[in-house]
């Protein structure tokens, strides 16, 4: 941290103490700062169970903090179409309504993913023509239901293996790589105004997987089908976060194809209990990501994968890790929050 940004951070902290929580919100929030810095939004994922936590909701509802929300689970295939032809939009609607009521954009997530995919799809033994029809029907019904409400759609999620190459999921096995352009075409037909994204992790720096994601954009384009953006999930680990230069150049590779980039699921985990040094490094790492996005005009917004450690997916998924978000378990801001705000403010 430079002396200047350290001074700015303590100035902000001091004025927050003097002015109290209400004027602090009015004066500075992540989304307000992001928009002032030229981004379209700073947002957060959320999920249905936590909508009953009113302390949590007070912060999530504040559009100075979050100009966009993403449903963590409730628009995924297993929730929306648990059995063939039976659609259930209630949980997704709750998040979409919240975004409307609070004047927040909605990133709709996601249409095609190998995970949280009901077994009637993954083990159905369908032939190519039938699975194409199932895929198109699912996308058409869901995108039509939310037509006009989704600022972005994550159309295809995590089509690539960790080390690169297509995941051998039921869609790839049965349809081949054509399932990706087929999915984008169905989404574009159902809601021409939604921005359509490919979303994945470990594509935030130059790697085989990054190059394969570049090739997915080219593949969709080669079919004459619309693709608007690439979501870099950005699930990082403290001290092992990508460098700013590497991330800028990864963003540029997508920009060169005429698509935009959003940071879609940012969190930076550490071993728990988190040490003071880890939380300080985490603040620096968050600033690195924000600075890379701000440096590239193709990078249009940043979403954290929920905003508080209280509801993070990390401890459930990565044993021994946690403390990944800018707000702690008690909904208090951490050094990471001040770091993000200062990176946005110094743009
Ligand atoms: C959050 O926003 C929703 C929609 O505007 C509202 O119904 C709810 O009461 C708000 N909750 C809190 C705690 O502010
Ligand atoms: C399945 O059908 C689609 C057209 O609907 C085609 O693009 C794709 O190549 C076919 N896949 C296989 C494995 O034949």
Coordinates of C-alpha atoms and ligand atoms in Angstrom, one line a residue:
X1 CA 0.0 0.0 0.0
X2 CA 1.4 3.4 -0.9
X3 CA 1.6 6.1 1.8
X4 CA -1.0 8.1 -0.1
X5 CA -3.6 5.3 -0.2
X6 CA -2.8 4.4 3.4
X7 CA -3.5 8.1 4.3
X8 CA -6.7 8.0 2.2
X9 CA -7.8 4.8 3.9
X10 CA -7.3 6.2 7.4
X11 CA -9.0 9.5 6.4
X12 CA -12.0 7.5 5.1
X13 CA -12.1 5.5 8.3
X14 CA -11.8 8.6 10.4
X15 CA -14.6 10.4 8.6
X16 CA -16.8 7.3 8.8
X17 CA -16.4 7.4 12.6
X18 CA -17.2 11.1 12.8
X19 CA -20.0 11.1 10.3
X20 CA -21.7 7.8 11.5
X21 CA -23.0 5.0 9.3
X22 CA -25.7 6.9 7.4
X23 CA -23.6 9.6 5.9
X24 CA -20.8 7.1 5.3
X25 CA -23.2 5.1 3.1
X26 CA -24.2 8.2 1.3
X27 CA -20.6 9.4 0.8
X28 CA -19.1 6.1 -0.3
X29 CA -20.2 2.7 -1.2
X30 CA -18.5 0.2 -3.5
X31 CA -21.1 0.6 -6.3
X32 CA -21.1 4.4 -6.0
X33 CA -17.3 4.4 -6.2
X34 CA -17.2 1.9 -9.0
X35 CA -19.6 3.9 -11.1
X36 CA -17.7 7.1 -10.4
X37 CA -14.6 5.3 -11.7
X38 CA -16.4 4.4 -14.9
X39 CA -17.6 0.8 -14.2
X40 CA -21.2 -0.2 -14.9
X41 CA -21.6 -1.7 -11.4
X42 CA -20.1 -3.3 -8.3
X43 CA -22.3 -6.2 -7.3
X44 CA -22.8 -9.2 -5.0
X45 CA -24.2 -12.7 -5.3
X46 CA -26.9 -13.6 -2.9
X47 CA -29.1 -16.6 -2.2
X48 CA -32.6 -17.2 -1.0
X49 CA -31.9 -18.6 2.5
X50 CA -30.2 -15.3 3.6
X51 CA -33.0 -13.1 2.4
X52 CA -34.6 -13.5 5.9
X53 CA -31.6 -12.0 7.6
X54 CA -32.5 -8.4 8.0
X55 CA -29.1 -7.1 9.1
X56 CA -27.7 -8.8 6.0
X57 CA -30.5 -7.4 3.8
X58 CA -29.9 -3.8 5.0
X59 CA -26.5 -3.9 3.4
X60 CA -27.5 -6.0 0.3
X61 CA -30.4 -3.6 -0.4
X62 CA -28.1 -0.6 -0.5
X63 CA -27.5 0.3 -4.1
X64 CA -24.7 2.6 -3.2
X65 CA -22.9 -0.6 -2.2
X66 CA -24.3 -3.0 -4.8
X67 CA -25.6 -1.9 -8.1
X68 CA -26.1 -5.5 -9.2
X69 CA -27.0 -8.8 -7.7
X70 CA -26.6 -12.4 -8.9
X71 CA -28.6 -15.4 -7.7
X72 CA -26.0 -17.9 -6.3
X73 CA -28.2 -21.0 -7.0
X74 CA -31.8 -20.2 -7.7
X75 CA -31.6 -19.9 -11.5
X76 CA -29.6 -23.1 -12.0
X77 CA -31.1 -26.1 -13.9
X78 CA -31.8 -28.3 -10.9
X79 CA -33.9 -25.5 -9.3
X80 CA -35.6 -24.3 -12.5
X81 CA -36.4 -27.6 -14.3
X82 CA -36.1 -30.4 -11.7
X83 CA -38.0 -32.8 -13.9
X84 CA -38.5 -32.7 -17.6
X85 CA -40.9 -30.0 -18.7
X86 CA -41.7 -28.9 -15.1
X87 CA -40.5 -25.4 -14.4
X88 CA -40.2 -23.7 -11.0
X89 CA -39.3 -20.1 -11.0
X90 CA -40.3 -19.1 -7.4
X91 CA -36.8 -18.8 -6.0
X92 CA -35.3 -17.1 -9.0
X93 CA -38.3 -14.7 -9.0
X94 CA -37.5 -13.7 -5.4
X95 CA -34.0 -12.5 -6.4
X96 CA -35.2 -10.9 -9.6
X97 CA -38.0 -9.0 -7.6
X98 CA -35.4 -7.9 -5.1
X99 CA -33.2 -6.4 -7.8
X100 CA -36.2 -4.6 -9.3
X101 CA -37.4 -3.2 -6.0
X102 CA -33.9 -1.9 -5.1
X103 CA -33.0 -0.6 -8.5
X104 CA -30.2 -3.1 -8.9
X105 CA -29.1 -4.8 -12.1
X106 CA -29.5 -8.6 -12.3
X107 CA -26.9 -11.0 -13.6
X108 CA -28.8 -14.1 -14.4
X109 CA -26.8 -17.3 -13.6
X110 CA -26.8 -19.8 -15.3
X111 CA -28.4 -21.8 -18.2
X112 CA -26.0 -24.6 -19.0
X113 CA -23.6 -26.2 -16.5
X114 CA -22.5 -29.7 -15.8
X115 CA -23.1 -29.3 -12.1
X116 CA -26.4 -28.8 -10.3
X117 CA -27.8 -30.5 -13.3
X118 CA -30.6 -33.0 -12.6
X119 CA -29.9 -36.6 -13.3
X120 CA -32.9 -36.8 -15.7
X121 CA -30.6 -34.7 -18.0
X122 CA -27.1 -36.0 -17.1
X123 CA -28.2 -39.7 -17.1
X124 CA -31.1 -39.6 -19.4
X125 CA -29.3 -41.4 -22.2
X126 CA -30.8 -39.0 -24.8
X127 CA -29.6 -39.0 -28.4
X128 CA -28.3 -35.9 -30.0
X129 CA -31.5 -34.6 -31.5
X130 CA -33.4 -35.1 -28.2
X131 CA -30.7 -33.5 -26.0
X132 CA -30.5 -30.5 -28.4
X133 CA -34.3 -30.1 -28.1
X134 CA -34.1 -30.4 -24.2
X135 CA -31.3 -27.8 -24.1
X136 CA -33.1 -25.4 -26.4
X137 CA -36.4 -25.9 -24.5
X138 CA -34.8 -25.2 -21.1
X139 CA -33.1 -22.1 -22.3
X140 CA -36.1 -20.8 -24.2
X141 CA -38.4 -21.2 -21.3
X142 CA -36.1 -19.8 -18.7
X143 CA -34.9 -16.8 -20.7
X144 CA -38.4 -16.0 -21.8
X145 CA -39.6 -16.1 -18.2
X146 CA -37.0 -13.5 -17.2
X147 CA -37.1 -11.6 -20.5
X148 CA -36.3 -7.9 -20.0
X149 CA -35.1 -8.4 -16.4
X150 CA -31.6 -10.0 -17.0
X151 CA -28.9 -7.5 -17.7
X152 CA -26.5 -10.4 -18.3
X153 CA -27.1 -14.1 -18.7
X154 CA -24.3 -16.6 -18.0
X155 CA -25.3 -18.8 -20.8
X156 CA -22.7 -21.5 -20.5
X157 CA -20.8 -22.0 -17.3
X158 CA -17.5 -23.9 -16.8
X159 CA -17.4 -25.8 -20.1
X160 CA -13.6 -26.3 -19.6
X161 CA -11.6 -28.7 -17.5
X162 CA -9.2 -27.3 -14.8
X163 CA -6.2 -27.8 -17.1
X164 CA -8.0 -26.8 -20.3
X165 CA -9.9 -28.8 -22.9
X166 CA -13.7 -29.4 -22.9
X167 CA -15.3 -31.0 -19.9
X168 CA -16.6 -34.3 -20.9
X169 CA -20.1 -33.5 -19.7
X170 CA -23.4 -34.9 -21.1
X171 CA -23.8 -32.0 -23.5
X172 CA -20.3 -32.4 -24.9
X173 CA -20.5 -36.1 -25.1
X174 CA -23.8 -36.1 -26.9
X175 CA -23.8 -32.9 -29.0
X176 CA -20.1 -32.1 -29.2
X177 CA -18.8 -28.5 -28.9
X178 CA -21.8 -27.3 -31.0
X179 CA -23.8 -27.3 -27.7
X180 CA -22.2 -24.0 -26.9
X181 CA -23.2 -22.0 -29.9
X182 CA -26.6 -23.8 -29.8
X183 CA -27.1 -22.5 -26.3
X184 CA -26.1 -19.0 -27.1
X185 CA -28.4 -18.9 -30.2
X186 CA -31.4 -20.1 -28.1
X187 CA -30.7 -17.4 -25.4
X188 CA -30.3 -14.7 -28.0
X189 CA -33.6 -15.6 -29.7
X190 CA -35.5 -15.6 -26.4
X191 CA -34.1 -12.2 -25.1
X192 CA -32.3 -10.2 -27.7
X193 CA -31.5 -7.4 -25.2
X194 CA -29.7 -9.5 -22.5
X195 CA -25.9 -9.5 -22.7
X196 CA -24.8 -13.1 -23.2
X197 CA -21.8 -14.4 -21.3
X198 CA -19.5 -17.4 -21.2
X199 CA -18.4 -17.8 -17.5
X200 CA -15.4 -19.7 -16.1
X201 CA -12.5 -19.7 -13.6
X202 CA -8.7 -19.9 -14.0
X203 CA -9.0 -17.9 -17.2
X204 CA -7.8 -14.7 -15.6
X205 CA -4.2 -15.2 -16.7
X206 CA -2.5 -16.7 -19.7
X207 CA -2.9 -20.5 -19.6
X208 CA -4.1 -23.3 -21.7
X209 CA -7.5 -22.9 -20.1
X210 CA -7.5 -19.2 -20.8
X211 CA -6.7 -19.9 -24.5
X212 CA -9.5 -22.4 -24.7
X213 CA -11.9 -19.8 -23.4
X214 CA -10.7 -17.5 -26.1
X215 CA -11.4 -20.3 -28.5
X216 CA -14.9 -20.7 -27.2
X217 CA -15.6 -17.0 -28.0
X218 CA -14.3 -17.6 -31.5
X219 CA -16.3 -20.8 -31.8
X220 CA -19.6 -19.0 -31.0
X221 CA -18.7 -16.2 -33.3
X222 CA -17.8 -18.7 -36.1
X223 CA -21.5 -19.9 -36.0
X224 CA -22.6 -16.3 -36.5
X225 CA -24.1 -16.4 -33.0
X226 CA -24.1 -13.5 -30.6
X227 CA -21.8 -13.6 -27.5
X228 CA -21.3 -10.3 -25.6
X229 CA -18.9 -11.1 -22.8
X230 CA -16.7 -13.4 -20.8
X231 CA -17.1 -13.7 -17.0
X232 CA -13.9 -14.2 -15.1
X233 CA -15.0 -15.8 -11.9
X234 CA -11.9 -14.8 -10.0
X235 CA -12.0 -17.2 -7.0
X236 CA -8.5 -16.5 -5.7
X237 CA -6.3 -17.4 -2.7
X238 CA -4.5 -14.8 -0.6
X239 CA -0.9 -14.3 -1.7
X240 CA -1.5 -16.3 -4.9
X241 CA -3.7 -13.8 -6.7
X242 CA -2.9 -13.1 -10.4
X243 CA -0.7 -10.1 -11.0
X244 CA -2.3 -7.0 -12.4
X245 CA -0.3 -7.2 -15.7
X246 CA -1.3 -10.8 -16.3
X247 CA -4.9 -10.1 -15.6
X248 CA -4.9 -7.0 -17.9
X249 CA -3.4 -9.0 -20.7
X250 CA -6.0 -11.8 -20.2
X251 CA -8.8 -9.2 -20.4
X252 CA -7.2 -7.8 -23.5
X253 CA -7.3 -11.2 -25.3
X254 CA -11.1 -11.1 -25.0
X255 CA -11.4 -7.4 -25.8
X256 CA -9.5 -8.2 -29.1
X257 CA -12.4 -10.4 -30.1
X258 CA -14.9 -7.6 -29.5
X259 CA -16.4 -8.9 -26.3
X260 CA -16.5 -7.4 -22.9
X261 CA -15.3 -8.8 -19.6
X262 CA -16.9 -8.8 -16.1
X263 CA -15.3 -10.1 -12.9
X264 CA -18.3 -12.3 -11.9
X265 CA -17.6 -14.3 -8.7
X266 CA -14.7 -12.6 -6.9
X267 CA -13.5 -13.8 -3.5
X268 CA -10.0 -14.2 -2.1
X269 CA -9.8 -17.0 0.5
X270 CA -7.3 -17.6 3.2
X271 CA -6.6 -20.3 5.8
X272 CA -8.7 -19.8 8.9
X273 CA -8.5 -18.3 11.5
X274 CA -7.3 -15.5 9.3
X275 CA -4.2 -13.6 10.6
X276 CA -3.7 -9.9 10.5
X277 CA -1.0 -10.3 7.8
X278 CA -3.3 -12.4 5.7
X279 CA -6.1 -9.9 5.8
X280 CA -3.7 -7.1 4.9
X281 CA -2.4 -9.1 2.0
X282 CA -6.0 -9.9 1.0
X283 CA -6.7 -6.2 0.8
X284 CA -3.7 -5.7 -1.5
X285 CA -5.0 -8.7 -3.6
X286 CA -8.5 -7.2 -3.9
X287 CA -6.9 -4.0 -5.1
X288 CA -4.9 -5.8 -7.7
X289 CA -8.0 -7.2 -9.2
X290 CA -9.9 -3.9 -9.1
X291 CA -6.9 -2.1 -10.6
X292 CA -6.7 -4.6 -13.5
X293 CA -10.4 -4.2 -14.3
X294 CA -10.2 -0.4 -14.1
X295 CA -7.1 -0.3 -16.4
X296 CA -9.0 -2.1 -19.2
X297 CA -12.1 -0.4 -20.7
X298 CA -13.4 -3.8 -21.8
X299 CA -13.8 -4.7 -18.1
X300 CA -17.3 -3.4 -17.2
X301 CA -18.0 -4.5 -13.7
X302 CA -17.1 -6.5 -10.6
X303 CA -19.2 -8.9 -8.6
X304 CA -18.2 -10.5 -5.3
X305 CA -19.5 -14.0 -4.5
X306 CA -21.7 -12.8 -1.7
X307 CA -20.4 -9.9 0.3
X308 CA -20.0 -11.4 3.8
X309 CA -18.0 -14.3 5.2
X310 CA -21.2 -15.3 7.0
X311 CA -22.7 -16.6 3.7
X312 CA -19.6 -17.5 1.7
X313 CA -19.4 -20.8 -0.1
X314 CA -15.7 -21.1 0.6
X315 CA -15.6 -22.9 4.1
X316 CA -18.1 -25.5 2.8
X317 CA -16.0 -26.1 -0.4
X318 CA -12.4 -25.6 0.6
X319 CA -11.6 -27.3 4.0
X320 CA -9.6 -25.0 6.3
X321 CA -10.2 -21.9 4.2
X322 CA -12.6 -19.0 4.6
X323 CA -12.6 -15.2 5.4
X324 CA -12.7 -14.6 1.7
X325 CA -15.0 -11.5 1.5
X326 CA -14.8 -7.8 2.3
X327 CA -17.3 -8.1 5.2
X328 CA -16.7 -10.5 8.1
X329 CA -19.0 -13.0 9.8
X330 CA -20.5 -10.2 11.9
X331 CA -21.2 -8.0 8.8
X332 CA -18.3 -5.6 9.7
X333 CA -16.1 -4.4 6.9
X334 CA -12.5 -5.7 6.8
X335 CA -9.3 -4.2 5.4
X336 CA -10.3 -5.7 2.0
X337 CA -13.3 -3.3 1.9
X338 CA -11.1 -0.3 2.5
X339 CA -8.7 -1.6 -0.1
X340 CA -11.4 -2.0 -2.8
X341 CA -12.8 1.4 -2.0
X342 CA -9.4 3.1 -2.2
X343 CA -8.6 1.3 -5.5
X344 CA -11.9 2.5 -6.9
X345 CA -11.4 6.0 -5.5
X346 CA -7.9 6.5 -6.9
X347 CA -8.9 5.6 -10.5
Ligands
LIG1 C1 -34.7 -5.1 1.4 O1 -35.4 -4.7 0.2 C2 -36.6 -5.3 0.0 C3 -37.1 -4.8 -1.4 O2 -37.1 -3.4 -1.5 C4 -37.6 -4.9 1.1 O3 -38.8 -5.6 0.9 C5 -37.0 -5.4 2.4 O4 -37.8 -5.0 3.5 C6 -35.6 -4.7 2.6 N1 -35.0 -5.3 3.8 C7 -34.3 -4.5 4.7 C8 -33.9 -5.1 5.9 O5 -34.1 -3.3 4.4
LIG2 C1 -25.8 -32.9 -32.9 O1 -26.7 -32.0 -33.7 C2 -26.3 -30.7 -33.9 C3 -27.3 -30.0 -34.7 O2 -28.6 -30.0 -34.1 C4 -25.0 -30.7 -34.6 O3 -24.5 -29.4 -34.7 C5 -24.0 -31.5 -33.9 O4 -22.8 -31.6 -34.6 C6 -24.5 -32.9 -33.7 N1 -23.6 -33.7 -32.9 C7 -23.2 -34.9 -33.2 C8 -22.2 -35.6 -32.3 O5 -23.5 -35.5 -34.3

